[in-house]
Short mmCIF file of N, CA, C and O and ligand atoms in Angstrom, two decimals:
data_model
loop_
_atom_site.label_atom_id
_atom_site.label_comp_id
_atom_site.label_asym_id
_atom_site.label_seq_id
_atom_site.Cartn_x
_atom_site.Cartn_y
_atom_site.Cartn_z
N MET B 1 22.40 -0.92 -23.79
CA MET B 1 21.22 -0.32 -24.44
C MET B 1 20.84 -1.13 -25.70
O MET B 1 21.72 -1.53 -26.45
N ASN B 2 19.56 -1.35 -25.90
CA ASN B 2 19.14 -1.84 -27.21
C ASN B 2 18.54 -0.65 -27.96
O ASN B 2 18.64 0.48 -27.53
N ASN B 3 17.92 -0.90 -29.10
CA ASN B 3 17.44 0.25 -29.88
C ASN B 3 15.99 0.59 -29.61
O ASN B 3 15.37 1.30 -30.39
N CYS B 4 15.43 0.07 -28.51
CA CYS B 4 14.05 0.41 -28.15
C CYS B 4 14.08 1.47 -27.04
O CYS B 4 14.58 1.23 -25.94
N ILE B 5 13.53 2.64 -27.35
CA ILE B 5 13.55 3.76 -26.40
C ILE B 5 12.91 3.35 -25.07
O ILE B 5 13.43 3.64 -23.99
N PHE B 6 11.73 2.71 -25.14
CA PHE B 6 11.01 2.44 -23.91
C PHE B 6 11.65 1.31 -23.10
O PHE B 6 11.57 1.32 -21.86
N CYS B 7 12.33 0.36 -23.75
CA CYS B 7 13.13 -0.63 -23.00
C CYS B 7 14.24 0.08 -22.26
O CYS B 7 14.53 -0.24 -21.09
N ASN B 8 14.85 1.07 -22.89
CA ASN B 8 15.95 1.80 -22.26
C ASN B 8 15.46 2.67 -21.11
O ASN B 8 16.16 2.82 -20.10
N ILE B 9 14.27 3.22 -21.24
CA ILE B 9 13.68 3.97 -20.11
C ILE B 9 13.35 3.00 -18.98
O ILE B 9 13.64 3.26 -17.81
N ALA B 10 12.76 1.84 -19.33
CA ALA B 10 12.38 0.85 -18.31
C ALA B 10 13.59 0.35 -17.53
O ALA B 10 13.51 0.12 -16.32
N SER B 11 14.72 0.21 -18.21
CA SER B 11 15.93 -0.30 -17.53
C SER B 11 16.68 0.80 -16.78
O SER B 11 17.63 0.52 -16.05
N GLY B 12 16.29 2.06 -17.01
CA GLY B 12 16.96 3.18 -16.35
C GLY B 12 18.15 3.71 -17.13
O GLY B 12 18.82 4.64 -16.69
N GLU B 13 18.43 3.08 -18.30
CA GLU B 13 19.59 3.54 -19.09
C GLU B 13 19.32 4.88 -19.76
O GLU B 13 20.25 5.62 -20.07
N MET B 14 18.04 5.16 -20.02
CA MET B 14 17.68 6.46 -20.60
C MET B 14 16.88 7.24 -19.56
O MET B 14 15.95 6.68 -18.96
N PRO B 15 17.22 8.50 -19.32
CA PRO B 15 16.50 9.26 -18.31
C PRO B 15 15.06 9.55 -18.71
O PRO B 15 14.75 9.69 -19.91
N SER B 16 14.19 9.64 -17.73
CA SER B 16 12.80 10.01 -17.97
C SER B 16 12.23 10.51 -16.65
O SER B 16 12.81 10.30 -15.59
N ASP B 17 11.07 11.14 -16.75
CA ASP B 17 10.39 11.66 -15.56
C ASP B 17 9.41 10.57 -15.08
O ASP B 17 8.24 10.57 -15.46
N ILE B 18 9.93 9.65 -14.28
CA ILE B 18 9.12 8.49 -13.86
C ILE B 18 8.14 8.90 -12.77
O ILE B 18 8.52 9.52 -11.78
N VAL B 19 6.86 8.57 -12.98
CA VAL B 19 5.83 8.90 -11.98
C VAL B 19 5.39 7.66 -11.19
O VAL B 19 4.80 7.79 -10.11
N TYR B 20 5.69 6.48 -11.72
CA TYR B 20 5.33 5.24 -11.01
C TYR B 20 6.15 4.10 -11.61
O TYR B 20 6.39 4.09 -12.82
N GLN B 21 6.54 3.15 -10.78
CA GLN B 21 7.03 1.87 -11.31
C GLN B 21 6.89 0.77 -10.30
O GLN B 21 6.86 0.99 -9.09
N ASP B 22 6.75 -0.46 -10.83
CA ASP B 22 6.80 -1.66 -10.01
C ASP B 22 7.60 -2.69 -10.79
O ASP B 22 8.33 -2.34 -11.72
N ASP B 23 7.47 -3.97 -10.44
CA ASP B 23 8.31 -4.97 -11.11
C ASP B 23 7.95 -5.16 -12.58
O ASP B 23 8.79 -5.56 -13.38
N LYS B 24 6.72 -4.84 -12.98
CA LYS B 24 6.29 -5.09 -14.36
C LYS B 24 6.05 -3.85 -15.20
O LYS B 24 6.00 -3.93 -16.43
N ILE B 25 5.81 -2.71 -14.54
CA ILE B 25 5.31 -1.52 -15.23
C ILE B 25 6.16 -0.30 -14.89
O ILE B 25 6.61 -0.16 -13.74
N VAL B 26 6.37 0.57 -15.88
CA VAL B 26 6.92 1.90 -15.59
C VAL B 26 6.00 2.93 -16.25
O VAL B 26 5.47 2.69 -17.34
N ALA B 27 5.79 4.04 -15.56
CA ALA B 27 4.97 5.13 -16.08
C ALA B 27 5.78 6.41 -15.98
O ALA B 27 6.39 6.69 -14.94
N PHE B 28 5.80 7.17 -17.08
CA PHE B 28 6.64 8.38 -17.12
C PHE B 28 5.96 9.43 -17.98
O PHE B 28 5.08 9.13 -18.81
N SER B 29 6.38 10.69 -17.80
CA SER B 29 5.78 11.79 -18.55
C SER B 29 6.18 11.72 -20.01
O SER B 29 7.35 11.46 -20.33
N ASP B 30 5.20 11.98 -20.90
CA ASP B 30 5.50 12.04 -22.33
C ASP B 30 6.39 13.26 -22.59
O ASP B 30 6.15 14.35 -22.06
N ILE B 31 7.39 13.07 -23.44
CA ILE B 31 8.35 14.14 -23.73
C ILE B 31 7.71 15.27 -24.55
O ILE B 31 8.20 16.39 -24.55
N ASN B 32 6.61 14.97 -25.21
CA ASN B 32 5.92 15.96 -26.06
C ASN B 32 4.43 15.94 -25.71
O ASN B 32 3.60 15.46 -26.48
N PRO B 33 4.10 16.46 -24.51
CA PRO B 33 2.73 16.28 -23.99
C PRO B 33 1.67 16.98 -24.82
O PRO B 33 1.90 18.09 -25.32
N CYS B 34 0.52 16.34 -24.99
CA CYS B 34 -0.59 17.00 -25.70
C CYS B 34 -1.72 17.36 -24.74
O CYS B 34 -2.80 17.76 -25.18
N SER B 35 -1.48 17.24 -23.45
CA SER B 35 -2.42 17.74 -22.43
C SER B 35 -1.61 17.99 -21.16
O SER B 35 -0.48 17.51 -21.05
N PRO B 36 -2.17 18.76 -20.20
CA PRO B 36 -1.41 19.07 -18.99
C PRO B 36 -0.89 17.82 -18.28
O PRO B 36 0.21 17.83 -17.73
N VAL B 37 -1.70 16.77 -18.26
CA VAL B 37 -1.21 15.46 -17.80
C VAL B 37 -1.13 14.56 -19.03
O VAL B 37 -2.11 14.37 -19.76
N HIS B 38 0.06 14.06 -19.30
CA HIS B 38 0.26 13.11 -20.42
C HIS B 38 1.33 12.13 -19.96
O HIS B 38 2.54 12.41 -20.03
N VAL B 39 0.85 10.99 -19.48
CA VAL B 39 1.74 9.96 -18.93
C VAL B 39 1.66 8.73 -19.83
O VAL B 39 0.59 8.39 -20.34
N LEU B 40 2.81 8.10 -20.04
CA LEU B 40 2.86 6.84 -20.78
C LEU B 40 3.03 5.70 -19.78
O LEU B 40 3.93 5.74 -18.94
N VAL B 41 2.15 4.72 -19.87
CA VAL B 41 2.17 3.56 -18.98
C VAL B 41 2.61 2.37 -19.82
O VAL B 41 1.96 2.02 -20.82
N VAL B 42 3.73 1.77 -19.43
CA VAL B 42 4.49 0.88 -20.31
C VAL B 42 4.86 -0.41 -19.56
O VAL B 42 5.31 -0.33 -18.41
N PRO B 43 4.75 -1.57 -20.21
CA PRO B 43 5.27 -2.79 -19.58
C PRO B 43 6.80 -2.79 -19.64
O PRO B 43 7.36 -2.35 -20.66
N LYS B 44 7.47 -3.27 -18.61
CA LYS B 44 8.93 -3.34 -18.66
C LYS B 44 9.40 -4.38 -19.68
O LYS B 44 10.44 -4.23 -20.29
N GLU B 45 8.58 -5.41 -19.85
CA GLU B 45 8.86 -6.43 -20.88
C GLU B 45 8.61 -5.82 -22.26
O GLU B 45 7.64 -5.08 -22.44
N HIS B 46 9.45 -6.14 -23.23
CA HIS B 46 9.24 -5.61 -24.58
C HIS B 46 8.12 -6.38 -25.28
O HIS B 46 8.25 -7.56 -25.58
N VAL B 47 7.02 -5.67 -25.54
CA VAL B 47 5.91 -6.17 -26.35
C VAL B 47 5.71 -5.10 -27.40
O VAL B 47 5.62 -3.91 -27.08
N LYS B 48 5.66 -5.52 -28.66
CA LYS B 48 5.70 -4.54 -29.75
C LYS B 48 4.45 -3.65 -29.80
O LYS B 48 4.54 -2.44 -30.01
N SER B 49 3.29 -4.24 -29.64
CA SER B 49 2.05 -3.47 -29.75
C SER B 49 0.90 -4.24 -29.12
O SER B 49 1.05 -5.42 -28.77
N LEU B 50 -0.25 -3.59 -29.03
CA LEU B 50 -1.45 -4.27 -28.50
C LEU B 50 -1.76 -5.53 -29.30
O LEU B 50 -2.21 -6.54 -28.76
N ASP B 51 -1.47 -5.44 -30.57
CA ASP B 51 -1.72 -6.54 -31.50
C ASP B 51 -0.87 -7.77 -31.21
O ASP B 51 -1.19 -8.87 -31.67
N GLN B 52 0.24 -7.58 -30.49
CA GLN B 52 1.19 -8.67 -30.24
C GLN B 52 1.08 -9.23 -28.82
O GLN B 52 1.90 -10.04 -28.41
N VAL B 53 0.07 -8.78 -28.08
CA VAL B 53 -0.09 -9.24 -26.70
C VAL B 53 -0.53 -10.70 -26.68
O VAL B 53 -1.45 -11.09 -27.42
N ASN B 54 0.13 -11.52 -25.86
CA ASN B 54 -0.28 -12.92 -25.69
C ASN B 54 -1.12 -13.07 -24.43
O ASN B 54 -2.13 -13.77 -24.44
N ASP B 55 -0.69 -12.42 -23.36
CA ASP B 55 -1.36 -12.57 -22.07
C ASP B 55 -2.10 -11.27 -21.74
O ASP B 55 -1.47 -10.27 -21.39
N PHE B 56 -3.42 -11.30 -21.85
CA PHE B 56 -4.19 -10.06 -21.66
C PHE B 56 -4.29 -9.66 -20.18
O PHE B 56 -4.81 -8.59 -19.88
N ALA B 57 -3.75 -10.47 -19.30
CA ALA B 57 -3.64 -10.03 -17.90
C ALA B 57 -2.72 -8.81 -17.84
O ALA B 57 -2.92 -7.91 -17.00
N LEU B 58 -1.75 -8.76 -18.72
CA LEU B 58 -0.85 -7.59 -18.77
C LEU B 58 -1.63 -6.33 -19.12
O LEU B 58 -1.42 -5.27 -18.52
N VAL B 59 -2.53 -6.43 -20.09
CA VAL B 59 -3.34 -5.28 -20.49
C VAL B 59 -4.19 -4.81 -19.31
O VAL B 59 -4.33 -3.60 -19.07
N SER B 60 -4.73 -5.75 -18.57
CA SER B 60 -5.53 -5.42 -17.40
C SER B 60 -4.68 -4.67 -16.37
O SER B 60 -5.13 -3.66 -15.79
N GLU B 61 -3.46 -5.11 -16.16
CA GLU B 61 -2.59 -4.43 -15.19
C GLU B 61 -2.22 -3.03 -15.65
O GLU B 61 -2.17 -2.09 -14.85
N LEU B 62 -1.97 -2.89 -16.95
CA LEU B 62 -1.64 -1.56 -17.49
C LEU B 62 -2.85 -0.62 -17.35
O LEU B 62 -2.70 0.55 -16.97
N MET B 63 -4.03 -1.12 -17.64
CA MET B 63 -5.23 -0.29 -17.54
C MET B 63 -5.51 0.07 -16.07
O MET B 63 -5.84 1.22 -15.77
N ARG B 64 -5.31 -0.89 -15.20
CA ARG B 64 -5.49 -0.60 -13.77
C ARG B 64 -4.51 0.48 -13.31
O ARG B 64 -4.86 1.37 -12.53
N CYS B 65 -3.30 0.41 -13.81
CA CYS B 65 -2.29 1.42 -13.46
C CYS B 65 -2.75 2.80 -13.94
O CYS B 65 -2.61 3.80 -13.22
N CYS B 66 -3.33 2.86 -15.14
CA CYS B 66 -3.85 4.14 -15.66
C CYS B 66 -4.93 4.70 -14.73
O CYS B 66 -4.94 5.90 -14.40
N VAL B 67 -5.84 3.85 -14.31
CA VAL B 67 -6.94 4.30 -13.44
C VAL B 67 -6.38 4.78 -12.09
O VAL B 67 -6.78 5.83 -11.57
N ASP B 68 -5.44 4.02 -11.53
CA ASP B 68 -4.84 4.41 -10.25
C ASP B 68 -4.09 5.75 -10.39
O ASP B 68 -4.20 6.62 -9.51
N LEU B 69 -3.34 5.90 -11.48
CA LEU B 69 -2.59 7.14 -11.69
C LEU B 69 -3.53 8.32 -11.92
O LEU B 69 -3.26 9.43 -11.45
N ALA B 70 -4.64 8.10 -12.63
CA ALA B 70 -5.60 9.18 -12.85
C ALA B 70 -6.09 9.72 -11.51
O ALA B 70 -6.20 10.94 -11.32
N LYS B 71 -6.36 8.83 -10.57
CA LYS B 71 -6.79 9.26 -9.22
C LYS B 71 -5.65 10.00 -8.52
O LYS B 71 -5.83 11.09 -7.97
N LYS B 72 -4.47 9.38 -8.55
CA LYS B 72 -3.30 9.95 -7.85
C LYS B 72 -2.96 11.34 -8.41
O LYS B 72 -2.53 12.23 -7.67
N LEU B 73 -3.15 11.52 -9.71
CA LEU B 73 -2.78 12.79 -10.35
C LEU B 73 -3.93 13.80 -10.35
O LEU B 73 -3.83 14.87 -10.94
N GLY B 74 -5.05 13.42 -9.72
CA GLY B 74 -6.14 14.38 -9.50
C GLY B 74 -7.02 14.63 -10.71
O GLY B 74 -7.63 15.70 -10.82
N LEU B 75 -7.14 13.66 -11.58
CA LEU B 75 -7.96 13.84 -12.80
C LEU B 75 -9.43 13.53 -12.49
O LEU B 75 -10.06 12.68 -13.14
N ASN B 76 -9.96 14.26 -11.52
CA ASN B 76 -11.31 13.95 -11.01
C ASN B 76 -12.41 14.27 -12.01
O ASN B 76 -13.50 13.71 -11.93
N GLU B 77 -12.14 15.18 -12.94
CA GLU B 77 -13.16 15.58 -13.93
C GLU B 77 -13.20 14.63 -15.12
O GLU B 77 -14.08 14.74 -15.97
N GLY B 78 -12.23 13.75 -15.23
CA GLY B 78 -12.20 12.81 -16.34
C GLY B 78 -10.85 12.77 -17.01
O GLY B 78 -9.98 13.61 -16.78
N TYR B 79 -10.69 11.77 -17.84
CA TYR B 79 -9.40 11.55 -18.52
C TYR B 79 -9.64 10.60 -19.68
O TYR B 79 -10.76 10.11 -19.89
N ARG B 80 -8.59 10.38 -20.47
CA ARG B 80 -8.68 9.47 -21.61
C ARG B 80 -7.47 8.55 -21.62
O ARG B 80 -6.35 8.98 -21.33
N VAL B 81 -7.72 7.29 -21.96
CA VAL B 81 -6.64 6.31 -22.15
C VAL B 81 -6.64 5.91 -23.61
O VAL B 81 -7.69 5.54 -24.16
N VAL B 82 -5.48 6.01 -24.25
CA VAL B 82 -5.36 5.74 -25.69
C VAL B 82 -4.23 4.74 -25.92
O VAL B 82 -3.16 4.86 -25.31
N VAL B 83 -4.48 3.78 -26.80
CA VAL B 83 -3.43 2.83 -27.18
C VAL B 83 -3.34 2.82 -28.71
O VAL B 83 -4.07 2.09 -29.40
N ASN B 84 -2.49 3.66 -29.25
CA ASN B 84 -2.28 3.69 -30.70
C ASN B 84 -1.64 2.37 -31.10
O ASN B 84 -0.68 1.91 -30.46
N THR B 85 -2.16 1.78 -32.18
CA THR B 85 -1.70 0.43 -32.55
C THR B 85 -1.44 0.36 -34.05
O THR B 85 -2.35 0.57 -34.85
N GLY B 86 -0.18 0.12 -34.39
CA GLY B 86 0.20 -0.01 -35.79
C GLY B 86 0.32 1.35 -36.48
O GLY B 86 -0.04 2.40 -35.92
N VAL B 87 0.85 1.33 -37.69
CA VAL B 87 1.14 2.58 -38.42
C VAL B 87 -0.12 3.41 -38.62
O VAL B 87 -0.16 4.60 -38.32
N ALA B 88 -1.18 2.79 -39.11
CA ALA B 88 -2.41 3.54 -39.38
C ALA B 88 -3.09 3.97 -38.08
O ALA B 88 -3.90 4.90 -38.08
N GLY B 89 -2.75 3.31 -36.98
CA GLY B 89 -3.28 3.69 -35.67
C GLY B 89 -2.48 4.79 -35.00
O GLY B 89 -2.81 5.19 -33.89
N GLY B 90 -1.42 5.26 -35.67
CA GLY B 90 -0.64 6.37 -35.13
C GLY B 90 0.47 5.95 -34.18
O GLY B 90 1.04 6.80 -33.50
N GLN B 91 0.79 4.65 -34.15
CA GLN B 91 1.86 4.20 -33.25
C GLN B 91 3.22 4.54 -33.86
O GLN B 91 3.51 4.14 -34.99
N THR B 92 4.03 5.28 -33.10
CA THR B 92 5.37 5.65 -33.59
C THR B 92 6.49 4.96 -32.82
O THR B 92 7.59 4.84 -33.32
N VAL B 93 6.21 4.53 -31.60
CA VAL B 93 7.20 3.79 -30.81
C VAL B 93 6.71 2.34 -30.70
O VAL B 93 5.61 2.09 -30.18
N GLU B 94 7.53 1.41 -31.19
CA GLU B 94 7.12 0.01 -31.27
C GLU B 94 7.41 -0.73 -29.97
O GLU B 94 8.18 -1.71 -29.94
N HIS B 95 6.86 -0.21 -28.90
CA HIS B 95 6.86 -0.86 -27.58
C HIS B 95 5.53 -0.44 -26.96
O HIS B 95 5.27 0.76 -26.80
N LEU B 96 4.70 -1.43 -26.65
CA LEU B 96 3.34 -1.17 -26.15
C LEU B 96 3.32 -0.07 -25.09
O LEU B 96 4.13 -0.07 -24.16
N HIS B 97 2.40 0.87 -25.24
CA HIS B 97 2.25 1.94 -24.24
C HIS B 97 0.83 2.45 -24.24
O HIS B 97 0.18 2.54 -25.29
N PHE B 98 0.35 2.78 -23.05
CA PHE B 98 -0.96 3.40 -22.88
C PHE B 98 -0.73 4.88 -22.58
O PHE B 98 0.04 5.22 -21.68
N HIS B 99 -1.39 5.75 -23.36
CA HIS B 99 -1.33 7.18 -23.06
C HIS B 99 -2.44 7.49 -22.05
O HIS B 99 -3.62 7.19 -22.30
N LEU B 100 -2.08 8.13 -20.94
CA LEU B 100 -3.07 8.65 -19.99
C LEU B 100 -3.08 10.17 -20.15
O LEU B 100 -2.05 10.84 -19.92
N LEU B 101 -4.22 10.68 -20.62
CA LEU B 101 -4.35 12.10 -20.96
C LEU B 101 -5.39 12.75 -20.07
O LEU B 101 -6.47 12.19 -19.85
N GLY B 102 -5.09 13.96 -19.59
CA GLY B 102 -6.07 14.68 -18.80
C GLY B 102 -5.58 16.06 -18.42
O GLY B 102 -4.52 16.51 -18.86
N GLY B 103 -6.41 16.74 -17.63
CA GLY B 103 -6.05 18.08 -17.18
C GLY B 103 -6.64 19.18 -18.03
O GLY B 103 -6.38 20.37 -17.77
N ARG B 104 -7.40 18.81 -19.06
CA ARG B 104 -8.15 19.79 -19.86
C ARG B 104 -9.34 19.05 -20.45
O ARG B 104 -9.41 17.81 -20.40
N ASN B 105 -10.27 19.81 -21.06
CA ASN B 105 -11.38 19.15 -21.73
C ASN B 105 -10.89 18.58 -23.06
O ASN B 105 -10.43 19.33 -23.93
N LEU B 106 -11.00 17.28 -23.20
CA LEU B 106 -10.47 16.60 -24.38
C LEU B 106 -11.59 16.48 -25.42
O LEU B 106 -12.65 15.93 -25.15
N ALA B 107 -11.32 16.99 -26.61
CA ALA B 107 -12.34 16.94 -27.67
C ALA B 107 -12.58 15.50 -28.14
O ALA B 107 -11.67 14.66 -28.11
N TRP B 108 -13.81 15.25 -28.56
CA TRP B 108 -14.12 13.96 -29.19
C TRP B 108 -15.03 14.21 -30.39
O TRP B 108 -16.02 14.92 -30.23
N PRO B 109 -14.76 13.68 -31.58
CA PRO B 109 -13.61 12.82 -31.86
C PRO B 109 -12.31 13.60 -31.88
O PRO B 109 -12.33 14.81 -32.10
N PRO B 110 -11.19 12.91 -31.63
CA PRO B 110 -9.89 13.59 -31.64
C PRO B 110 -9.58 14.08 -33.04
O PRO B 110 -10.05 13.51 -34.02
N GLY B 111 -8.77 15.10 -33.16
CA GLY B 111 -8.44 15.68 -34.47
C GLY B 111 -7.59 14.78 -35.32
O GLY B 111 -7.05 13.81 -34.88
P1 AMP K 201 2.70 6.73 -30.15
O1 AMP K 201 2.62 7.72 -31.27
O2 AMP K 201 1.37 6.26 -29.65
O3 AMP K 201 3.64 5.59 -30.48
O4 AMP K 201 3.31 7.52 -28.93
C1 AMP K 201 4.68 7.61 -28.68
C2 AMP K 201 4.85 8.69 -27.66
O5 AMP K 201 6.14 8.57 -27.09
C3 AMP K 201 4.76 10.12 -28.23
O6 AMP K 201 3.69 10.81 -27.58
C4 AMP K 201 6.12 10.72 -27.91
O7 AMP K 201 6.06 12.09 -27.56
C5 AMP K 201 6.61 9.85 -26.76
N1 AMP K 201 8.04 9.74 -26.59
C6 AMP K 201 8.97 9.46 -27.52
N2 AMP K 201 10.19 9.42 -26.97
C7 AMP K 201 10.05 9.68 -25.65
C8 AMP K 201 10.94 9.78 -24.55
N3 AMP K 201 12.25 9.59 -24.69
N4 AMP K 201 10.42 10.07 -23.32
C9 AMP K 201 9.09 10.26 -23.17
N5 AMP K 201 8.20 10.16 -24.18
C10 AMP K 201 8.67 9.88 -25.40
ZN1 ZN K 202 11.04 -2.19 -25.93
#
């Protein structure tokens, strides 16, 4: 185990409710959901934040995974994808992750 929670989930060393995975990506339920569907879509490779991405093909794959999961999870009325970045952006886990939120009417702007 290293000290990154999401690396440990990606490697299987830490348990999680995995809803999808392939060779590059793992997606699992957020432990503290803020909507009926709240999935985190995460690269298996450790990348600290959106700000530290070198290859934006990875971002495209993560976003595509969000769209595919939204369909698979029945979010036909709509959903939101959020990438908190840095301290002022609300990022608390320093491993890149996309929040896929849905299953209720999501207010805008967020609180
Ligand atoms: P952020 O604030 O954008 O960095 O989001 C981090 C998210 O990770 C929060 O929504 C947490 O509830 C979630 N989280 C933290 N630890 C775990 C865990 N072990 N399993 C699932 N989700 C987690
Ligand atoms: Zn990590």
